[in-house]
XYZ file of C-alpha atoms in Angstrom:
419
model
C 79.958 110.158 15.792
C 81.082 109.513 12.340
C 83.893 106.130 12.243
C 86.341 105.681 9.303
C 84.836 103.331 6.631
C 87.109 100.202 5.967
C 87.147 98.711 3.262
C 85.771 96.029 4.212
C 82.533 98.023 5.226
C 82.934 100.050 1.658
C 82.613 96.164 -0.053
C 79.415 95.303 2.638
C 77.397 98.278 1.577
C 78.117 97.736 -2.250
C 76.848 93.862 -1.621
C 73.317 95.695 0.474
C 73.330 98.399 -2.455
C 72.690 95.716 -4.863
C 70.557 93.480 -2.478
C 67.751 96.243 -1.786
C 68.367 100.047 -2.595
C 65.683 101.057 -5.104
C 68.324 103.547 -6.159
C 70.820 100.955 -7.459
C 69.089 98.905 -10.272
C 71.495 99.025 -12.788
C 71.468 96.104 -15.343
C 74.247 93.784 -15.974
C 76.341 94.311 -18.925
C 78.044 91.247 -18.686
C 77.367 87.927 -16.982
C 79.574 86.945 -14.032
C 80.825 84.150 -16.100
C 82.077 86.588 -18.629
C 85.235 87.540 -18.190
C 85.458 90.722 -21.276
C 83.962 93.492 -18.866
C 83.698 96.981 -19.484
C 86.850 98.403 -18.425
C 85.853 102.697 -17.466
C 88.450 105.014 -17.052
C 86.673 107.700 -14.152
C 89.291 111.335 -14.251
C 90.403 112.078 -10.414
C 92.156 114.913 -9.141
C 95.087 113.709 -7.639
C 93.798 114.241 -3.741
C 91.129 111.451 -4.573
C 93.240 109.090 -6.215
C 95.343 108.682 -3.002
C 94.370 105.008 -2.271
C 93.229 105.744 1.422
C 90.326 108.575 -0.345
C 86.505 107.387 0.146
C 86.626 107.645 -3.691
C 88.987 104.856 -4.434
C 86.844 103.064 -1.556
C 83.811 103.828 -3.951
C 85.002 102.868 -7.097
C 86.296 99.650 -5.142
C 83.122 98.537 -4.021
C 81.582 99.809 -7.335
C 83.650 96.826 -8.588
C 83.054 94.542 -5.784
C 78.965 95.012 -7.275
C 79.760 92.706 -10.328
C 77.612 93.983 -12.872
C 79.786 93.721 -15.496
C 82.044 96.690 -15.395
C 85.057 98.102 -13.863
C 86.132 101.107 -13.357
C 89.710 102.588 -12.824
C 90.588 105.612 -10.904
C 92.863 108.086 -12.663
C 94.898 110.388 -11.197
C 94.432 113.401 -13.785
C 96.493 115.899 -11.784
C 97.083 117.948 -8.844
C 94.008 119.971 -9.264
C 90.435 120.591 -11.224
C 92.178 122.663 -13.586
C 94.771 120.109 -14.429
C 91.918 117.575 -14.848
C 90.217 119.868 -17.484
C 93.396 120.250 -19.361
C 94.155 116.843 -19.572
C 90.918 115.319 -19.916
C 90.611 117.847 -22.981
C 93.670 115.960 -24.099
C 92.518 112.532 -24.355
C 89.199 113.584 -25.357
C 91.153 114.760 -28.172
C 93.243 111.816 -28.862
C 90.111 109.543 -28.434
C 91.447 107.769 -24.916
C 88.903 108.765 -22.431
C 88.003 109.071 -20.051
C 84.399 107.718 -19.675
C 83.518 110.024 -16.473
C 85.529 113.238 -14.882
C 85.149 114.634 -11.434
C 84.445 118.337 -12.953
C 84.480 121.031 -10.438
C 81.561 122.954 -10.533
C 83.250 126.099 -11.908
C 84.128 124.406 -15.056
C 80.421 123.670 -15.873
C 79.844 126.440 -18.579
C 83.796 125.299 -19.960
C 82.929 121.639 -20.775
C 79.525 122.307 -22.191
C 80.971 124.719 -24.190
C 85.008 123.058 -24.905
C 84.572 119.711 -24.369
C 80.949 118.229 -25.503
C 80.140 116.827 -22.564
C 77.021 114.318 -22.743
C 73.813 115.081 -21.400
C 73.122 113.033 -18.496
C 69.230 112.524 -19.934
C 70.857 110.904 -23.123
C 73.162 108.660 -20.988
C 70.209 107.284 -18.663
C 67.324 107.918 -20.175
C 64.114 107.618 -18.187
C 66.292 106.306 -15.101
C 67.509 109.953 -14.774
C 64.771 111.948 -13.045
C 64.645 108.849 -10.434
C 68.158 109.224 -9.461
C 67.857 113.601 -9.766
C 64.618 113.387 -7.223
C 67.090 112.216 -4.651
C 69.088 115.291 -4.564
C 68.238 118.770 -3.188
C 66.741 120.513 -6.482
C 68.910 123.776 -6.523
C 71.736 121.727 -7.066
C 70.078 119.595 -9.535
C 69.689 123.431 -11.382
C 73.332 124.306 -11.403
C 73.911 121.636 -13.581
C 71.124 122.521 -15.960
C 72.478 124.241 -19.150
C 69.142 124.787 -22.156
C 67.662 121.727 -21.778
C 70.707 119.806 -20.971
C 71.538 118.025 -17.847
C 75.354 118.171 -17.448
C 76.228 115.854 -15.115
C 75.255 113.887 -11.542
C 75.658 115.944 -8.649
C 78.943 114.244 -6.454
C 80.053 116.965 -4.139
C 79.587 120.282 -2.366
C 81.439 122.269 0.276
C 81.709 125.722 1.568
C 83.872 127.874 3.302
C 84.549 128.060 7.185
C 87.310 129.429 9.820
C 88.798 126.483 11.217
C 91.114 127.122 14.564
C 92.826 126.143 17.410
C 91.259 126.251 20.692
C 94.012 125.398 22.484
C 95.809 128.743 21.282
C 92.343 130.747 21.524
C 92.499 130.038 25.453
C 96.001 130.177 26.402
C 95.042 133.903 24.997
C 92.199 134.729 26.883
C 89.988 134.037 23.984
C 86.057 132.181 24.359
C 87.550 129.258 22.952
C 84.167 128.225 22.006
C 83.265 131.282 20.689
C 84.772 131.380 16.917
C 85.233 134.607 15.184
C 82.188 136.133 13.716
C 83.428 139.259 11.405
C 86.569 139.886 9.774
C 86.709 142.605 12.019
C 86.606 140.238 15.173
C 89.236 137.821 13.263
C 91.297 140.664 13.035
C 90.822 141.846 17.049
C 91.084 138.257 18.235
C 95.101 137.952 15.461
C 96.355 140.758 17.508
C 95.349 138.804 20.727
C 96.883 136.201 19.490
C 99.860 137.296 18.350
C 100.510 139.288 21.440
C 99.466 136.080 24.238
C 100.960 133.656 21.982
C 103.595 134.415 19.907
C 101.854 132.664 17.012
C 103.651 132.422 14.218
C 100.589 132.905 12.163
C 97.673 134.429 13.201
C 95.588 133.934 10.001
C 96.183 131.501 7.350
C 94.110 130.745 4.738
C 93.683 128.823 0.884
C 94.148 131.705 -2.029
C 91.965 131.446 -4.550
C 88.834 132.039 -6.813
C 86.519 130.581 -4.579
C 88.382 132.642 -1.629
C 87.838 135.326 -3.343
C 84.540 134.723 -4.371
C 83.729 134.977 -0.609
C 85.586 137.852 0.122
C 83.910 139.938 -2.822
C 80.349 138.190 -2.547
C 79.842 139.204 1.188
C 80.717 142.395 0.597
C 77.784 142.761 -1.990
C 79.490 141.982 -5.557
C 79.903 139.625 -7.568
C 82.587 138.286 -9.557
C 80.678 137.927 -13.351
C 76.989 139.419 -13.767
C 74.222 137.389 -15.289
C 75.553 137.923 -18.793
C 78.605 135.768 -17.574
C 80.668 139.216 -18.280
C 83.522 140.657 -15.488
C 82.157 142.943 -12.818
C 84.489 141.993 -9.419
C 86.003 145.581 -9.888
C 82.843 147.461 -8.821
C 83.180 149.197 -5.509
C 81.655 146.381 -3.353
C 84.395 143.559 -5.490
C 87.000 145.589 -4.462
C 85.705 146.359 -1.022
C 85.478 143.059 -0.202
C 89.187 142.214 -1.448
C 90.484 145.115 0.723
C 89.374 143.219 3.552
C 91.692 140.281 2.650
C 94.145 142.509 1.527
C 94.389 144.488 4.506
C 94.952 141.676 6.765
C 97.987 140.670 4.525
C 98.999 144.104 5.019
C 98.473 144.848 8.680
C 100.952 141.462 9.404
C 97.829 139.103 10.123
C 96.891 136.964 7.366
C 100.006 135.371 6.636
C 100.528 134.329 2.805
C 101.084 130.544 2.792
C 102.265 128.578 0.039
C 99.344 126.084 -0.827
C 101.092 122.241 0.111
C 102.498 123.942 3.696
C 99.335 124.852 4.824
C 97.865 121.884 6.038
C 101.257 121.328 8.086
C 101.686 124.814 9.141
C 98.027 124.773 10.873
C 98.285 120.918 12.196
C 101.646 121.875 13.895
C 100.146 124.498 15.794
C 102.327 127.236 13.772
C 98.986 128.997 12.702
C 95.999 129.484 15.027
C 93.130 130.491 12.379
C 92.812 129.155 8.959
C 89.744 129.323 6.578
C 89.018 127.435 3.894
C 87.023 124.498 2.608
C 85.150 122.185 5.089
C 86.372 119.451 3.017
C 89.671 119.982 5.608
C 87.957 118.816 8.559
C 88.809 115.312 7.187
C 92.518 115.766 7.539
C 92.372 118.418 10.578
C 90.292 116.000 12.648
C 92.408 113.182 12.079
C 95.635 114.849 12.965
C 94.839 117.384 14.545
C 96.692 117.442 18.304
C 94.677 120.419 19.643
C 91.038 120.546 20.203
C 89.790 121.763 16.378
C 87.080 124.620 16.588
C 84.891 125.620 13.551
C 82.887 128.404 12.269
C 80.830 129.737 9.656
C 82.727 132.005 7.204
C 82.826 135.984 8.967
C 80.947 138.194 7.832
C 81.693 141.971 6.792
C 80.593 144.249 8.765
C 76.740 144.190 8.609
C 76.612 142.972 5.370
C 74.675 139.457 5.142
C 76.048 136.257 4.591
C 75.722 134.593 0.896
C 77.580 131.302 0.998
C 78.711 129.502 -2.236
C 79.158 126.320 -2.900
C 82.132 124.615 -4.412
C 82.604 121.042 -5.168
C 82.174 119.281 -8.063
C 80.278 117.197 -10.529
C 80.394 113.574 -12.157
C 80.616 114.553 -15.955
C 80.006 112.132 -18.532
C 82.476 112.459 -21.511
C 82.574 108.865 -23.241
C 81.440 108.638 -26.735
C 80.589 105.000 -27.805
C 77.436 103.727 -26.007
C 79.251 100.893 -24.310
C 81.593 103.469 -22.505
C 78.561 105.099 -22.172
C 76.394 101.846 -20.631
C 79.211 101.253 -18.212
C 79.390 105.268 -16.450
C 75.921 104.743 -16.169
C 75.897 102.141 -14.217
C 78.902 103.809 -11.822
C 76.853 106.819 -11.768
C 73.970 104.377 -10.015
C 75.861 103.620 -7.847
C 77.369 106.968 -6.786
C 73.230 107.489 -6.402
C 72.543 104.656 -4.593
C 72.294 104.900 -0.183
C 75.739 102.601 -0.132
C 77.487 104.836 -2.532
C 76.503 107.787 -0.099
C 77.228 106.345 2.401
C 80.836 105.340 1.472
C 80.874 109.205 -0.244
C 80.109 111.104 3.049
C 83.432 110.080 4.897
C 84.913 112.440 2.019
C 84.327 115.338 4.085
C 82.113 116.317 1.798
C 78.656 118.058 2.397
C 75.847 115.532 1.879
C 73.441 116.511 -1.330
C 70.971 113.705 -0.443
C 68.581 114.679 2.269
C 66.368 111.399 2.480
C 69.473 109.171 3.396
C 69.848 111.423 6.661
C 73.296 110.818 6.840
C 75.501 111.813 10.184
C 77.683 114.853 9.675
C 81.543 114.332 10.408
C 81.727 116.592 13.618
C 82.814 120.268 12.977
C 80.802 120.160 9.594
C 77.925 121.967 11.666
C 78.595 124.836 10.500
C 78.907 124.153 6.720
C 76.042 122.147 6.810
C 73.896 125.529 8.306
C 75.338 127.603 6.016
C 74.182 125.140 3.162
C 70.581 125.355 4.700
C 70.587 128.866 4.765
C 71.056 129.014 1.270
C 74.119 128.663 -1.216
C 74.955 129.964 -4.608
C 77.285 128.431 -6.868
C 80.947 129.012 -7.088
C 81.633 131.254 -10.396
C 81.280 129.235 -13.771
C 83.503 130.766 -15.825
C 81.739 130.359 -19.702
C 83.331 129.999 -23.076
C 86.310 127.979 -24.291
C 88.528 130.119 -23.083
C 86.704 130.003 -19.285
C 89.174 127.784 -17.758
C 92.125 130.170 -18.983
C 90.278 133.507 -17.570
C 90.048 131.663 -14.318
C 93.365 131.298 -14.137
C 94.398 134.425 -14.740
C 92.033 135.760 -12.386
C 93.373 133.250 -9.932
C 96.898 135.081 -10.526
C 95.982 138.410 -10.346
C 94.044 137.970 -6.746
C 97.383 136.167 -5.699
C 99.168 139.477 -6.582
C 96.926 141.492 -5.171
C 96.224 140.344 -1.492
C 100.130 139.783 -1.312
C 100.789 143.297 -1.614
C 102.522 142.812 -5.099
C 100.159 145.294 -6.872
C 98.014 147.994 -5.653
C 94.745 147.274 -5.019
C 92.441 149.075 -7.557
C 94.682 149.303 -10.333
C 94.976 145.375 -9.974
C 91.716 145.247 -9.691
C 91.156 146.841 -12.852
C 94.044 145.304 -14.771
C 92.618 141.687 -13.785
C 89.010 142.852 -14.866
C 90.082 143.884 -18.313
C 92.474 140.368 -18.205
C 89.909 138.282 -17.851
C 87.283 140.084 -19.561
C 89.671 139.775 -23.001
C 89.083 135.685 -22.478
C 85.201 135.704 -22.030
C 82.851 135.224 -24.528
């Protein structure tokens, strides 16, 4: 069973990273005795700068490796978005930062807004070494031409977390999670009739969500030519499913901060969303915490995404450059993963064989069935179509528009921002 890493544990498996992983070889930039490091400035959204996140215990023990760098966690903002937006700031005023956490979705935006380096430029032949330790299809979502965006650093997927405790005192298998939306559906009623649940069905409302929603129900939400298509009949199919459990007094709309609390207190008794949660849920959770793989539609066949994000390089003078490097070795390296995988993040290096956190079972066979990527939305003008998408879903599975005129509307919203 996985334990919390101390820090103390983060610092001993920086000090065996440098002693003997092949993977972590990067080369001094300044003496010990030297006391004019490279100071990096590395873009966090703000739920990894909190100081108790296995990414401040990375970057700690990053420092800990003394190879003449250090590198400062930055809390960039609430969110990816916010992290874009103000890393596109600096970039602009020529203050950083030398690395952003970039969430997968904005891939196609930085290549295209905000310059970002090519990882083969940065290392040079020590790239493909570092790449051959990842899973290759994720390796490919950061290829752009023949440009290497960025090192992998994170993936997740969807799931139904929920309460066992409440699933029993209903008459409910409480090891038996929901498989369809039409069983999550049966199993709310249940619920709200043996329980008195406040919420039967919670859930995070998003892109990604709705990704999910439209994806298992056969669409997609842009076609190959990165152009909008979630309004076909399968896109909005799949949101009527969401929808419809808004509507039918099930899937109770949740503002995003209370959700965590309103599922930990019991007040909730389903909730999907990330697996990244089962960090926080199996901490604090005082019920026994069930999870499941993402229910299907109907018949229609699972097709996972993955989320996550990416380790962009954005510095411009070779120095800033030298030093992200050498964090980005690091990252690579079996102690960086190691400290990385308390995250509650899916593990993208198969040869360390590192323990899952338990409930990430089904995540992780949902991964090895096969994942796309969340949408990348392209253009300069990507991260603003996102959000506008993000707005008019919001709208939409709250009732606040009907379904396939919103549907429409949104299409011919975002398809006004794409290139």
């Amino acid at each position: 069973m996985s334990q919390t890493l101390s820090r103390r544990r983060a610092i001993q498996l920086a000090g065996a990273g440098v002693a003997g992983a092949a993977a972590w070889n990067a080369i001094p930039l300044r003496t010990a005795a030297q006391t004019d490091q490279v100071q990096i400035e590395i873009a966090l959204p703000g739920f990894f700068a909190d100081p108790e996140h296995p990414a401040m215990a990375l970057i700690e023990a990053f420092n800990a490796t003394d190879v003449g760098v250090q590198a400062t966690g930055a809390n960039y903002g609430a969110s990816y978005e916010e992290v874009m937006q103000r890393t596109q700031a600096n970039i602009s005023a020529q203050i950083g930062p030398a690395i952003a956490v970039t969430g997968w979705k904005y891939g196609a935006f930085a290549d295209a807004a905000l310059a970002i380096a090519d990882l083969q430029e940065v290392g040079g032949p020590e790239v493909d070494p570092l790449l051959a330790r990842y899973y290759p299809w994720v390796v490919d979502f950061l290829r752009f031409n023949d440009k290497i965006i960025g090192l992998p650093f994170s993936t997740s997927n969807l799931v139904i977390f929920y309460n066992k405790n409440l699933f029993a005192q209903a008459g409910l298998d409480p090891e038996q999670p929901p498989r369809t939306w039409e069983e999550v559906a049966a199993f709310a009623r249940q619920l709200q009739a043996e329980t008195r649940v406040e919420a039967p069905l919670i859930g995070e409302m998003n892109e990604f969500v709705a990704q999910y929603f439209v994806q298992y129900n056969g669409g997609r939400i842009l076609d190959d030519q990165g152009q909008a298509v979630f309004d076909s009949a399968a896109g909005i199919g799949g949101i009527e499913v969401w929808s419809g459990l808004t509507r039918d007094g099930l899937h109770v709309v949740i503002e995003g901060s209370q959700r965590n609390p309103t599922f930990l207190g019991g007040n909730a008794a389903m909730n999907f969303g990330s697996i990244t949660g089962i960090r926080s849920y199996g901490a604090n959770a005082a019920f026994d915490l069930g999870t499941g793989p993402f229910p299907a539609i109907g018949e229609q066949p699972r097709q996972p995404a993955g989320g996550g994000n990416f380790l962009g390089v954005y510095a411009r003078e070779a120095e800033q450059r030298e030093g992200a490097w050498a964090f980005l070795q690091f990252v690579n390296s079996p102690a960086g993963a190691e400290i990385w995988n308390q995250s509650g993040y899916l593990s993208l290096i198969p040869e360390d064989n590192l323990e899952p956190i338990p409930g990430q079972e089904p995540a992780y066979a949902q991964m090895e069935a096969g994942m796309n990527i969340e949408t990348m939305w392209p253009g300069p003008r990507g991260l603003e179509a996102m959000n506008i998408f993000n707005e008019w879903i919001a709208r939409i599975v709250s009732g606040d528009v009907e379904l396939a005129t919103g549907m429409h509307d949104a299409k011919d919203a975002v398809a006004a921002l794409l290139p």
